[in-house]
Coordinates of C-alpha atoms in Angstrom, one line a residue:
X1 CA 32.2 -63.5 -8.0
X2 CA 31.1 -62.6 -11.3
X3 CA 33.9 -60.9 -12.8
X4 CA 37.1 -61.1 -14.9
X5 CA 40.3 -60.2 -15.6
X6 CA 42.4 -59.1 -19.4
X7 CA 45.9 -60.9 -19.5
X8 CA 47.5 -58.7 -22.2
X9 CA 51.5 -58.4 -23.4
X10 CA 54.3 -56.1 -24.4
X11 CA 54.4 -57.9 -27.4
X12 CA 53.8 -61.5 -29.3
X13 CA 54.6 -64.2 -27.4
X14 CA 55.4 -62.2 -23.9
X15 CA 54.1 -65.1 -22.7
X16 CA 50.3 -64.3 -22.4
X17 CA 49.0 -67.8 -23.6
X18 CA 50.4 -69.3 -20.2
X19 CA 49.9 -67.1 -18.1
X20 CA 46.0 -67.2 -19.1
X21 CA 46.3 -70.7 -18.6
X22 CA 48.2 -71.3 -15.6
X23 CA 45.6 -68.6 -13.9
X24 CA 42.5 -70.4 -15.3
X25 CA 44.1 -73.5 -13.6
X26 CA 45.0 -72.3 -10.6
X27 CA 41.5 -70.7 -10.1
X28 CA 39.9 -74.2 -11.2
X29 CA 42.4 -75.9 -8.4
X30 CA 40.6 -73.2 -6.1
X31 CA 37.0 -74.2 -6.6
X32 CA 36.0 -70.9 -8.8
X33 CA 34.1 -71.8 -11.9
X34 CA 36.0 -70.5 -15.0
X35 CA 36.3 -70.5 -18.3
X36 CA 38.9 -68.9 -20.7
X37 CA 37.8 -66.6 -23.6
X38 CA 39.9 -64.6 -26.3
X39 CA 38.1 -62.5 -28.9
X40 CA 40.2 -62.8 -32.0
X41 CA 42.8 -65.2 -33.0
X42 CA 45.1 -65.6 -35.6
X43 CA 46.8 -69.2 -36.0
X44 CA 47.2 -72.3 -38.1
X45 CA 47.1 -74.6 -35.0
X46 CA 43.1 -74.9 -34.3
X47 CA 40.8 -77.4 -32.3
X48 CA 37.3 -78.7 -33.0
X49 CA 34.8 -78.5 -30.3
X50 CA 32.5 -81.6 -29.6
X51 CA 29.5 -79.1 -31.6
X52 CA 31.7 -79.1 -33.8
X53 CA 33.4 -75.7 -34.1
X54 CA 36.6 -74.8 -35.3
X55 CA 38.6 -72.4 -32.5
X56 CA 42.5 -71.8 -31.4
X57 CA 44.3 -74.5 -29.8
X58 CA 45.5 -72.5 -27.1
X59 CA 42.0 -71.6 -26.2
X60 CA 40.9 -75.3 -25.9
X61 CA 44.4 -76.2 -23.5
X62 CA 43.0 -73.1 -22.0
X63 CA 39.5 -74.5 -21.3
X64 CA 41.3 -78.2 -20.4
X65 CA 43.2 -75.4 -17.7
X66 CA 40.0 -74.5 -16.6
X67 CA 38.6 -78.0 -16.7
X68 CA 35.4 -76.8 -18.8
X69 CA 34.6 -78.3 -21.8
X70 CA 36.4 -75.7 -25.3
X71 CA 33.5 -74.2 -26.7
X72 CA 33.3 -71.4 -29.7
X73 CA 32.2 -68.8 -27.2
X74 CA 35.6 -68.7 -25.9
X75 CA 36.8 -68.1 -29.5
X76 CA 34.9 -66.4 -31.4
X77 CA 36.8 -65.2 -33.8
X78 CA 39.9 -66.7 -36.0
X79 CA 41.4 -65.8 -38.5
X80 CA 44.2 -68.0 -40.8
X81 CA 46.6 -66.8 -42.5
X82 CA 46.7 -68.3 -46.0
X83 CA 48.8 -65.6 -47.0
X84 CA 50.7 -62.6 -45.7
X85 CA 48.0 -60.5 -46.7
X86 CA 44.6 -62.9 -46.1
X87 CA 43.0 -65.0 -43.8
X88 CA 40.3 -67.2 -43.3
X89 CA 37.8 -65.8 -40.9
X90 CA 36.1 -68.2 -39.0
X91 CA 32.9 -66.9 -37.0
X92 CA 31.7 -68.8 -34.1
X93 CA 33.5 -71.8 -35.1
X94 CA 32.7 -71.7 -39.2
X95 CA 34.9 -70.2 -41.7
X96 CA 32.7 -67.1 -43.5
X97 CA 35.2 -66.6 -46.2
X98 CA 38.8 -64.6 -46.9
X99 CA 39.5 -61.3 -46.0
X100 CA 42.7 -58.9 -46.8
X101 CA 43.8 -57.4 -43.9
X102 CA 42.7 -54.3 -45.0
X103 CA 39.5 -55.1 -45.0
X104 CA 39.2 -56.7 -42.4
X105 CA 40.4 -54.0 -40.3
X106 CA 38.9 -51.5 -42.6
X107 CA 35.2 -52.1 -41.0
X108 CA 35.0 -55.9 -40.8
X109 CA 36.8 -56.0 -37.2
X110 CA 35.0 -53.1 -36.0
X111 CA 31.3 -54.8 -36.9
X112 CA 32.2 -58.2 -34.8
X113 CA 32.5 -56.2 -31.5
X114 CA 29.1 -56.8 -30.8
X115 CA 29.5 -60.6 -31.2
X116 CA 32.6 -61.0 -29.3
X117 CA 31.1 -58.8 -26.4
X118 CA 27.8 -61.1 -26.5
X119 CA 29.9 -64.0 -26.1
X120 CA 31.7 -62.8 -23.3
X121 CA 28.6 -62.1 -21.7
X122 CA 27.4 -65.0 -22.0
X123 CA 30.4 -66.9 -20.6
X124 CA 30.4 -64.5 -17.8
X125 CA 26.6 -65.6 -17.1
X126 CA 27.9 -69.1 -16.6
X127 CA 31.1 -68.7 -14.8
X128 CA 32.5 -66.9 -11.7
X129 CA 34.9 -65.7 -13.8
X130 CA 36.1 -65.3 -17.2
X131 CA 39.7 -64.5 -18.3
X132 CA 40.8 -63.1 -21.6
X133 CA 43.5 -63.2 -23.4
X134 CA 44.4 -60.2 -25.6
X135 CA 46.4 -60.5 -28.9
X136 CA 49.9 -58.9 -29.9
X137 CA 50.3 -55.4 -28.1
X138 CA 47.3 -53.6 -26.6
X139 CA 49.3 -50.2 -27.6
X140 CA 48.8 -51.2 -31.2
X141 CA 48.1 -47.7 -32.5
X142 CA 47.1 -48.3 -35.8
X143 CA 44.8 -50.4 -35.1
X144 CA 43.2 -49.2 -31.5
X145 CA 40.5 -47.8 -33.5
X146 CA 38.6 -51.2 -34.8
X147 CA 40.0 -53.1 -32.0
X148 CA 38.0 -56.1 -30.6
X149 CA 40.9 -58.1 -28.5
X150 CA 42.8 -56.0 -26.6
X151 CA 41.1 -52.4 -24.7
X152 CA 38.6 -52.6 -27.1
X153 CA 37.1 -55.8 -25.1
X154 CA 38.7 -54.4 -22.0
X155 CA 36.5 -51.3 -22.2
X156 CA 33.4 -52.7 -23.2
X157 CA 33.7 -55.4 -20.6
X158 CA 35.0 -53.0 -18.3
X159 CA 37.4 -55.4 -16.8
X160 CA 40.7 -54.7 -15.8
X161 CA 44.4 -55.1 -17.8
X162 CA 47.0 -57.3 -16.1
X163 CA 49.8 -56.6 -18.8
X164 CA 52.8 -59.5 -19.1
X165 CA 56.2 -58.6 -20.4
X166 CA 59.1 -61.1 -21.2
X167 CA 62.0 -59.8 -19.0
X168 CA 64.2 -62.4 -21.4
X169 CA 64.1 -60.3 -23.9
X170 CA 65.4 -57.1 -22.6
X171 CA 63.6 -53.9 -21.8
X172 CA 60.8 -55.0 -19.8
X173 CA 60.8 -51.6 -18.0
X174 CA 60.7 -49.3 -20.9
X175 CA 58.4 -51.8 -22.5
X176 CA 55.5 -51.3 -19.5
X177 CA 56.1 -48.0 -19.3
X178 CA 55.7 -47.3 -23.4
X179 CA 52.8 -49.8 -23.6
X180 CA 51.1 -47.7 -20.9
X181 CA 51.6 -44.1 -22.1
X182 CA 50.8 -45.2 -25.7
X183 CA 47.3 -45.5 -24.7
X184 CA 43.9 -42.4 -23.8
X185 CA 43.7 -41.8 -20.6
X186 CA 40.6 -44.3 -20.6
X187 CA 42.4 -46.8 -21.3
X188 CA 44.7 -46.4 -19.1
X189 CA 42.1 -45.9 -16.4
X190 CA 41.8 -50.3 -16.5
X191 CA 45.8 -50.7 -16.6
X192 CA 45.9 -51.9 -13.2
X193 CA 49.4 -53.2 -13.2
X194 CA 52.4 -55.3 -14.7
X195 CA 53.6 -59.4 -14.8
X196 CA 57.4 -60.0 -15.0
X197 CA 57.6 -63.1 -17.4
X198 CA 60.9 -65.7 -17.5
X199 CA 63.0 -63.8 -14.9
X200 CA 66.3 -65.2 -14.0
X201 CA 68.4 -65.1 -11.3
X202 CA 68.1 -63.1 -8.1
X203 CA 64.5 -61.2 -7.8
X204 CA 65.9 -59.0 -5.4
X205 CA 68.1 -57.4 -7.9
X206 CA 65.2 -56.5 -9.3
X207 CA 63.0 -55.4 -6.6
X208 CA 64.4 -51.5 -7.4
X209 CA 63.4 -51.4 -10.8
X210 CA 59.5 -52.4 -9.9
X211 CA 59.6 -49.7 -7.1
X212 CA 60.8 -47.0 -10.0
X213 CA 58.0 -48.6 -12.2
X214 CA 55.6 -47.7 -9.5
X215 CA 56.3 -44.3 -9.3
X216 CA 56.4 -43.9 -13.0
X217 CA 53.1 -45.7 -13.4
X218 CA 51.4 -45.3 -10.1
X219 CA 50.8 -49.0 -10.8
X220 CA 52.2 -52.4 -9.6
X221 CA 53.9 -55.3 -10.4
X222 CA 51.9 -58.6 -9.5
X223 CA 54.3 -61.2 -9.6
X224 CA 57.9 -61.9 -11.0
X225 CA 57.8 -65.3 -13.1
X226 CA 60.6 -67.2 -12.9
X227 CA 62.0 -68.9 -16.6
X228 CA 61.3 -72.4 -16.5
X229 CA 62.1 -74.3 -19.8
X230 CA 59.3 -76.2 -21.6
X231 CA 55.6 -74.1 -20.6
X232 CA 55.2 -73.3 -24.2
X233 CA 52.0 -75.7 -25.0
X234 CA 49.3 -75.6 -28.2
X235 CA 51.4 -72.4 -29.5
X236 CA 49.5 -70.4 -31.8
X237 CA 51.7 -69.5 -34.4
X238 CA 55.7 -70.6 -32.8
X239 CA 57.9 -73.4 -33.9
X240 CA 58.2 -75.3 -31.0
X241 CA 57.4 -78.7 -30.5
X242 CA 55.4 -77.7 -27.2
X243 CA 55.2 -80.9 -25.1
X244 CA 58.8 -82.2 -25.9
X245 CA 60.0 -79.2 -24.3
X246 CA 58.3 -80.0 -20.9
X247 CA 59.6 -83.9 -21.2
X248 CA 63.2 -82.6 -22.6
X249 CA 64.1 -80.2 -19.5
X250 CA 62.7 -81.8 -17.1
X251 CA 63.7 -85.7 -16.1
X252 CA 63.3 -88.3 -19.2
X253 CA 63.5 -91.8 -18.3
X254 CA 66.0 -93.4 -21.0
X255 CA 64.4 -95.7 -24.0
X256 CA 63.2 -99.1 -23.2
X257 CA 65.0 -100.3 -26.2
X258 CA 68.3 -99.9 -27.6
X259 CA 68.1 -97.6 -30.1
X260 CA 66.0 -94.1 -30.5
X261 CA 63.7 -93.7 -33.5
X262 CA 64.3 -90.0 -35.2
X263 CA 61.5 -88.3 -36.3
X264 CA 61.8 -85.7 -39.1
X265 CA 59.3 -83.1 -39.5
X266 CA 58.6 -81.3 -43.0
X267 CA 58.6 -78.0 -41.9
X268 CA 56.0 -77.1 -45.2
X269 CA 55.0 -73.2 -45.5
X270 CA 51.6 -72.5 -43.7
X271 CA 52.0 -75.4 -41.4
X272 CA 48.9 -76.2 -39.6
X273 CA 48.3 -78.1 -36.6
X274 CA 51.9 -79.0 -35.8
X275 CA 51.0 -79.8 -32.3
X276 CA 50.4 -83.6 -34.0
X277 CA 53.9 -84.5 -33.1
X278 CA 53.8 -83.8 -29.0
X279 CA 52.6 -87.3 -28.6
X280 CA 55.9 -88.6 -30.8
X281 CA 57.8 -86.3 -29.0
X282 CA 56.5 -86.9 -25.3
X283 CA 57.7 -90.9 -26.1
X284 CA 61.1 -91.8 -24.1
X285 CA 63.5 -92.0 -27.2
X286 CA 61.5 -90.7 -29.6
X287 CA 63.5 -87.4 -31.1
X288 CA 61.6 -85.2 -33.3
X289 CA 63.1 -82.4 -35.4
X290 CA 61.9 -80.0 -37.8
X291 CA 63.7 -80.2 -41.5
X292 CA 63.5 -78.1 -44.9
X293 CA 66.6 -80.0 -46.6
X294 CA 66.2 -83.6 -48.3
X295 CA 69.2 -84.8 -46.8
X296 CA 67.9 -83.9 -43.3
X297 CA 65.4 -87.1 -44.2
X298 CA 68.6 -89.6 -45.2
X299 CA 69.1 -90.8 -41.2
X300 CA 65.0 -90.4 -40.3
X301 CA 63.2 -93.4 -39.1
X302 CA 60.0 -91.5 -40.0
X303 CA 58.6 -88.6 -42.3
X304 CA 55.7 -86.9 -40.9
X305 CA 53.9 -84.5 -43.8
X306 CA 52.2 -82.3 -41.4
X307 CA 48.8 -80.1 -42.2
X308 CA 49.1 -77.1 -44.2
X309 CA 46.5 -74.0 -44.5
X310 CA 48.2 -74.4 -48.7
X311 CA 48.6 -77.7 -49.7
X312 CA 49.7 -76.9 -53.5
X313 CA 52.0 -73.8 -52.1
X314 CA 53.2 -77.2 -49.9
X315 CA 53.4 -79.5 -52.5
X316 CA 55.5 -76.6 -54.8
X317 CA 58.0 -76.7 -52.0
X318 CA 58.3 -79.9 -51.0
X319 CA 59.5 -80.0 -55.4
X320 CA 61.4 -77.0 -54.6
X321 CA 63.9 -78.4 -52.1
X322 CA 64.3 -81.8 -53.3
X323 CA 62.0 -83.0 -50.4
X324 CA 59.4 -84.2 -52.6
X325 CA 61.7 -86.4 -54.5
X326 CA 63.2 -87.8 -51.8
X327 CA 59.4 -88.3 -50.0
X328 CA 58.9 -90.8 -53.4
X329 CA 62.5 -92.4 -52.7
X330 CA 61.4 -93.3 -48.9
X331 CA 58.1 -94.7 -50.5
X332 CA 60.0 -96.7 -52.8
X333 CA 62.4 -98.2 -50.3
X334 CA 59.7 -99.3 -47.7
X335 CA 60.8 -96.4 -45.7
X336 CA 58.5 -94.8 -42.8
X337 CA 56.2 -91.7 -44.0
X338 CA 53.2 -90.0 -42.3
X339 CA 50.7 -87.7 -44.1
X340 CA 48.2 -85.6 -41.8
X341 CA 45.6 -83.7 -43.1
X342 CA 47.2 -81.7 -46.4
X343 CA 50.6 -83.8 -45.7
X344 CA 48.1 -86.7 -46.5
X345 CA 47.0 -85.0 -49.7
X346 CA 50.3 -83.9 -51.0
X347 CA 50.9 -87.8 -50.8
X348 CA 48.0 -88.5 -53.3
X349 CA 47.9 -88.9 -56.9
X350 CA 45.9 -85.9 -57.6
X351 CA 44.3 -82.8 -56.5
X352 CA 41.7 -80.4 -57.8
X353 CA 41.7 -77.0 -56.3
X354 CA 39.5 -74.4 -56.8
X355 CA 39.3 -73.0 -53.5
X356 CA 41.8 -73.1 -51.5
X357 CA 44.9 -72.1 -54.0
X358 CA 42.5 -71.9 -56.8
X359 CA 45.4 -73.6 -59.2
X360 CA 43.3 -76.4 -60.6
X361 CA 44.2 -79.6 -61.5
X362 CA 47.8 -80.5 -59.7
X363 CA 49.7 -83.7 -59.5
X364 CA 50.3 -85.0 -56.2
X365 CA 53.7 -87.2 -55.3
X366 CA 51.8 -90.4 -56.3
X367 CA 52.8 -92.3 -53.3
X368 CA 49.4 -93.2 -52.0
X369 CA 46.0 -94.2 -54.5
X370 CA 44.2 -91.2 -53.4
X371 CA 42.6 -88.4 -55.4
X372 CA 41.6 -84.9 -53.8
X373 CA 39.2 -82.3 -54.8
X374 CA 38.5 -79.1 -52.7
X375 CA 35.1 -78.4 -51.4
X376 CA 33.9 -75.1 -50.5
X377 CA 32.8 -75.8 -47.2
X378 CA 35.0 -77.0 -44.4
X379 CA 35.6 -80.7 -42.6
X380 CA 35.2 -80.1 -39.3
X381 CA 34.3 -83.1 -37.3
X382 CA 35.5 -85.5 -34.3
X383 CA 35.8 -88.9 -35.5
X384 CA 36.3 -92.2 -33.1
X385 CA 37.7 -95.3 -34.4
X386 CA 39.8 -97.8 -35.0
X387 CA 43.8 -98.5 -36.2
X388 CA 46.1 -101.1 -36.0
X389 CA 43.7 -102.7 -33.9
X390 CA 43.7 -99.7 -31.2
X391 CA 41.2 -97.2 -30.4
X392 CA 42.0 -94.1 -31.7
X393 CA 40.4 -90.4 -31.6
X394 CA 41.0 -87.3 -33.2
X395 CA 39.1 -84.3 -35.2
X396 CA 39.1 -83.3 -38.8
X397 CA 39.6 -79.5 -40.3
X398 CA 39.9 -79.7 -44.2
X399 CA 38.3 -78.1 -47.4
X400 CA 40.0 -81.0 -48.4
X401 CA 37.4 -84.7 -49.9
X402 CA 39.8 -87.8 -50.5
X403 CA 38.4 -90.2 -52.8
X404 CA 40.3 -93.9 -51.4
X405 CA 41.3 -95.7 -54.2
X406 CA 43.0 -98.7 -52.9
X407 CA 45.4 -99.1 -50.2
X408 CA 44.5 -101.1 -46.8
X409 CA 41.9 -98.4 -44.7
X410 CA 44.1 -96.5 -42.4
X411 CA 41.6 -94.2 -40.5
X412 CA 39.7 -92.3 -43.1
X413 CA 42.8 -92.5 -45.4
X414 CA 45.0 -95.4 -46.9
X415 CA 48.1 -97.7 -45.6
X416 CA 50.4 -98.4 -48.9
X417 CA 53.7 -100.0 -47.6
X418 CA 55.1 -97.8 -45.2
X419 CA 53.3 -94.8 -46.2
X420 CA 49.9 -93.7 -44.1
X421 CA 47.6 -91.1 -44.7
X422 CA 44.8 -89.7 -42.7
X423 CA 43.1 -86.4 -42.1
X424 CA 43.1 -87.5 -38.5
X425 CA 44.9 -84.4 -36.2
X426 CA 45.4 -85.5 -32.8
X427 CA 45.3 -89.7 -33.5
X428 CA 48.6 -90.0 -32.0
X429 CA 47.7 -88.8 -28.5
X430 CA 45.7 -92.0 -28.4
X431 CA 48.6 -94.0 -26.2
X432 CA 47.8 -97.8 -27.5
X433 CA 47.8 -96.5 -30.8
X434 CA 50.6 -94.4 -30.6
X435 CA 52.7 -97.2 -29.1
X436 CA 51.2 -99.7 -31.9
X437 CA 52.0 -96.9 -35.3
X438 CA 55.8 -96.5 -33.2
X439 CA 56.2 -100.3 -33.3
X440 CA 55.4 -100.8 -36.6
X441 CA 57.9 -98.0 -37.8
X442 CA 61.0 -99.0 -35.6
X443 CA 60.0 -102.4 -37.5
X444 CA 60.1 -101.1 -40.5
X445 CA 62.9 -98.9 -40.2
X446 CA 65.1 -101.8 -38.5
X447 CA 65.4 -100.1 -35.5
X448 CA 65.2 -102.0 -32.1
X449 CA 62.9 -99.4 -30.7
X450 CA 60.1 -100.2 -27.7
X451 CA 57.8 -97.7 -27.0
X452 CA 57.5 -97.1 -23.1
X453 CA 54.3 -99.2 -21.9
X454 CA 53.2 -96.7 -19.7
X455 CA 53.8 -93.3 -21.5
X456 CA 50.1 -91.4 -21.4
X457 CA 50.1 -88.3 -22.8
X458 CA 46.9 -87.1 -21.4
X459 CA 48.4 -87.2 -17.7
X460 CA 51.7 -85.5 -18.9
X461 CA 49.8 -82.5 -20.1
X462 CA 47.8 -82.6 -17.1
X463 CA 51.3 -82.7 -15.8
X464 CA 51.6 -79.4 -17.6
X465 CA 48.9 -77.5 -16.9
X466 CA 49.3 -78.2 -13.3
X467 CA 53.1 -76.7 -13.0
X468 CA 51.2 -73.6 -14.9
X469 CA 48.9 -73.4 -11.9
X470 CA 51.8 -73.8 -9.5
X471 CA 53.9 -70.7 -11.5
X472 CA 50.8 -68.5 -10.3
X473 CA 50.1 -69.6 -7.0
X474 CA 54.0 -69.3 -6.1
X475 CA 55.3 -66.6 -7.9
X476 CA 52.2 -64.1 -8.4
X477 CA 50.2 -62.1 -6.0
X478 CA 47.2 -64.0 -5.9
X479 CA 44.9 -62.2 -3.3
X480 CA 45.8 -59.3 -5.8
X481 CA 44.9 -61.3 -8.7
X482 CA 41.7 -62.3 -7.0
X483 CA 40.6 -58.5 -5.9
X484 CA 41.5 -57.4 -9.6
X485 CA 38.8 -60.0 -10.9
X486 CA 35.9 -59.4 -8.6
X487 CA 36.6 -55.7 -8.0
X488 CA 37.9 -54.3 -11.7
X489 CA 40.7 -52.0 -11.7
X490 CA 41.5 -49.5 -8.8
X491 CA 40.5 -46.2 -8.7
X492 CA 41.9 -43.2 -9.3
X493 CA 45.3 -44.7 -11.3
X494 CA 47.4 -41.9 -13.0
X495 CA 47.2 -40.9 -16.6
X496 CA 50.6 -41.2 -18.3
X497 CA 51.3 -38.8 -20.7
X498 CA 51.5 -38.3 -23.5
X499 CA 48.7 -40.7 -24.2
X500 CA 47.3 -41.9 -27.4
X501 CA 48.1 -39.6 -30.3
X502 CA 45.4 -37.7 -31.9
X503 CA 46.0 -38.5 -35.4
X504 CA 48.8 -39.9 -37.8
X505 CA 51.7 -37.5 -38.7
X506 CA 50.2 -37.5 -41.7
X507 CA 47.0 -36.0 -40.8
X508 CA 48.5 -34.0 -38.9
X509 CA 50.0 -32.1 -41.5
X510 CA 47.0 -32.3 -43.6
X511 CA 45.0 -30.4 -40.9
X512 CA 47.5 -28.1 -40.8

């Protein structure tokens, strides 16, 4: 086998991160050497390889799928938004500056096809198989002309289209049907059939619908998904606190202790790396929520400053909405609060930025003896060590330098009181040390709170990944699956008109 396979979507979201994944898994669980790979990428929740380079999350819970090692071949490009009108590109894992969206698909996107192809070429010279993951909607019309994610891979690749639509949201039909005629006819020529996502209820009921599809499309349907609550994992730009989801819906055994520990989450514009707080949330009573009102922090047992693609646009908000105020309150009382990456340097003194917001000197809350200037080039790195007398890994991605200015040495931050700060992401999947930081807040907080001695939350996304691979093996045609990826796309598929248009109304009426 040396082929592949496209996993694109109806729309954002449709479910196409999972369904890459629980395929790669299930192939893995099969013996066939794969590896998962997606072009271009736009998210604020991003990994750091052990070469250190910086890709999507969801490509590295990919590659843990696919039991390979997350490399920046499987992500070669990434773009984060630091606006909504730029992004940071990052090429082959290291930002090469910011880009409008206009220019970047005014040429920019079209010149990386070469890259991206020669990436997937060479993960398909070390694996059986390779599958993608396309981005948004492959009938994108605007922007089939530069693109390098969706048919544009597809075609150059020449690997067939499996496209997934969320039958949740209504119109799933019209939905496959408009996302096929919307594209040339050789486009359409790899469409090689359809994914039901989140289905409930009876399947029969829906059996007659996917035989009209077929004769609409000439093409089939190669599995029916059922809903299950809590598969959403590393999302790339959703709200969701992806592992509690898993642990909420499915059986939780109660807390060891007597009371629950809450767990409020700044919900700061630009929000990077939210994924920090599955650990919290994976613990038996811990309850995490996500807040953007200071008196949503009154009843928390812990704040948690998350990472932030703007910390001064963070820092302005938190001042906004009375958060920041009631941050230095907390502080003041001996109360619980967390600072990751630019939650950490809000908490500082002061920052100097002329990079990333380019507002220059700012005063920070004052809460920890740290000061902050931005360097040009990025942090990226995947540091070992030590806290609270525990083991702890993680990975750094920051512009961000802290200069430590007292404090006892939390990680490569400061402990003042209650208040920590690191640019660790990822610490608090480190189970001794998660357990250790959890028993030192329900101290703190008064609560009598014990972590679960036996919570790890390496085997629970395991856990995970592992129900993803049974969604495909039980619910999806997999002999189909397996003859779309070492044989391409069947012949001789019908066009469906009317195809990709020619040219916008507008110059249409130009030529006329």
């Amino acid at each position: 086998m040396s082929g592949g396979l496209l996993v694109a979507g109806t729309t954002s979201d449709a479910g196409k991160s999972v369904v890459t994944a629980g395929i790669c898994r299930w192939l893995a669980r099969e013996g066939v050497s794969v590896a998962p790979f997606k072009a271009q990428n736009m998210s604020l929740n991003s990994f750091v390889t052990r070469e250190g380079a910086e890709i999507g999350r969801a490509q590295a819970m990919q590659a843990q799928a696919a039991r390979v090692e997350p490399s920046a071949l499987m992500n070669p490009v990434l773009l984060k938004p630091g606006s909504d009108r730029s992004s940071q590109v990052v090429l082959m894992g290291k930002p090469v500056g910011e880009m409008s969206a206009r220019g970047y698909h005014g040429g920019r996107q079209a010149a990386l096809l070469d890259t991206v192809v020669g990436c997937l070429e060479e993960l398909r010279g070390s694996y059986d198989a390779v599958i993608c993951e396309g981005a948004g909607s492959p009938a994108e019309i605007n922007l089939r002309r530069t693109d390098i994610v969706n048919m544009g891979i597809a075609r150059a690749a020449r690997f067939p289209v499996l496209v997934v639509g969320d039958i949740d949201r209504g119109g799933v039909f019209a939905s496959f049907f408009g996302t096929t005629a919307l594209l040339s006819a050789a486009d359409q020529e790899l469409v090689a059939g359809y994914l039901v996502n989140k289905f409930r209820g009876d399947v029969s009921l829906l059996e007659p619908g996917l035989d009209m599809l077929y004769e609409l499309t000439g093409r089939r349907t190669f599995g029916v998904l059922p809903f299950q609550h809590g598969l959403g994992i590393d999302e790339e730009d959703g709200l969701r606190v992806s592992l509690r989801g898993a642990v909420r819906e499915s059986v939780v055994a109660p807390p060891v202790g007597e009371d629950v520990l809450r767990v409020a989450v700044c919900a700061v514009p630009l929000m990077s790396n939210f994924t920090d707080v599955d650990a919290l949330a994976a613990e038996p009573g811990v309850v995490v929520r996500f807040v953007d009102r200071a008196e949503e922090l009154v009843d928390a047992d812990l704040v948690v400053v998350p990472g932030t693609r703007g910390t001064v646009r963070a820092l302005q908000w938190l001042r906004e909405r009375g958060l920041a105020g009631a941050l230095v309150r907390r502080a003041a009382e001996g109360r619980p609060v967390l600072g990751i990456c630019g939650g950490f340097q809000v908490l500082g003194e002061h920052i100097e930025d002329e990079v990333e917001s380019r507002a220059g000197a700012v005063a920070g809350l004052g809460v920890l003896p740290v000061r902050v200037r931005f360097a040009r080039e990025k942090t990226l790195a995947r540091p070992v060590g030590e806290a609270l007398g525990e083991p702890v890994e993680g990975y750094e991605i920051h512009h961000g330098v802290a200069e430590v200015l007292g404090g006892e040495p939390f990680l490569d931050g400061c402990r003042v009181g209650e208040v920590w700060g690191t640019h660790w992401h990822g610490s608090l999947e480190s189970d001794a040390f998660r357990r250790r930081f959890l028993t030192e807040v329900a101290r703190a907080a008064g609560r009598r709170f014990v972590p679960a001695p036996d919570t790890s939350f390496g085997t629970l996304r395991e856990e995970q990944l592992d129900r993803l691979g049974d969604l495909i093996e039980e619910h999806a045609d997999t002999d189909g699956l397996l003859s779309l990826i070492e044989k391409g796309a069947p012949a001789g598929l019908p066009f469906i008109a009317p195809g990709a248009p020619s040219a916008s109304p507008q110059r249409a009426k130009e030529a006329l």
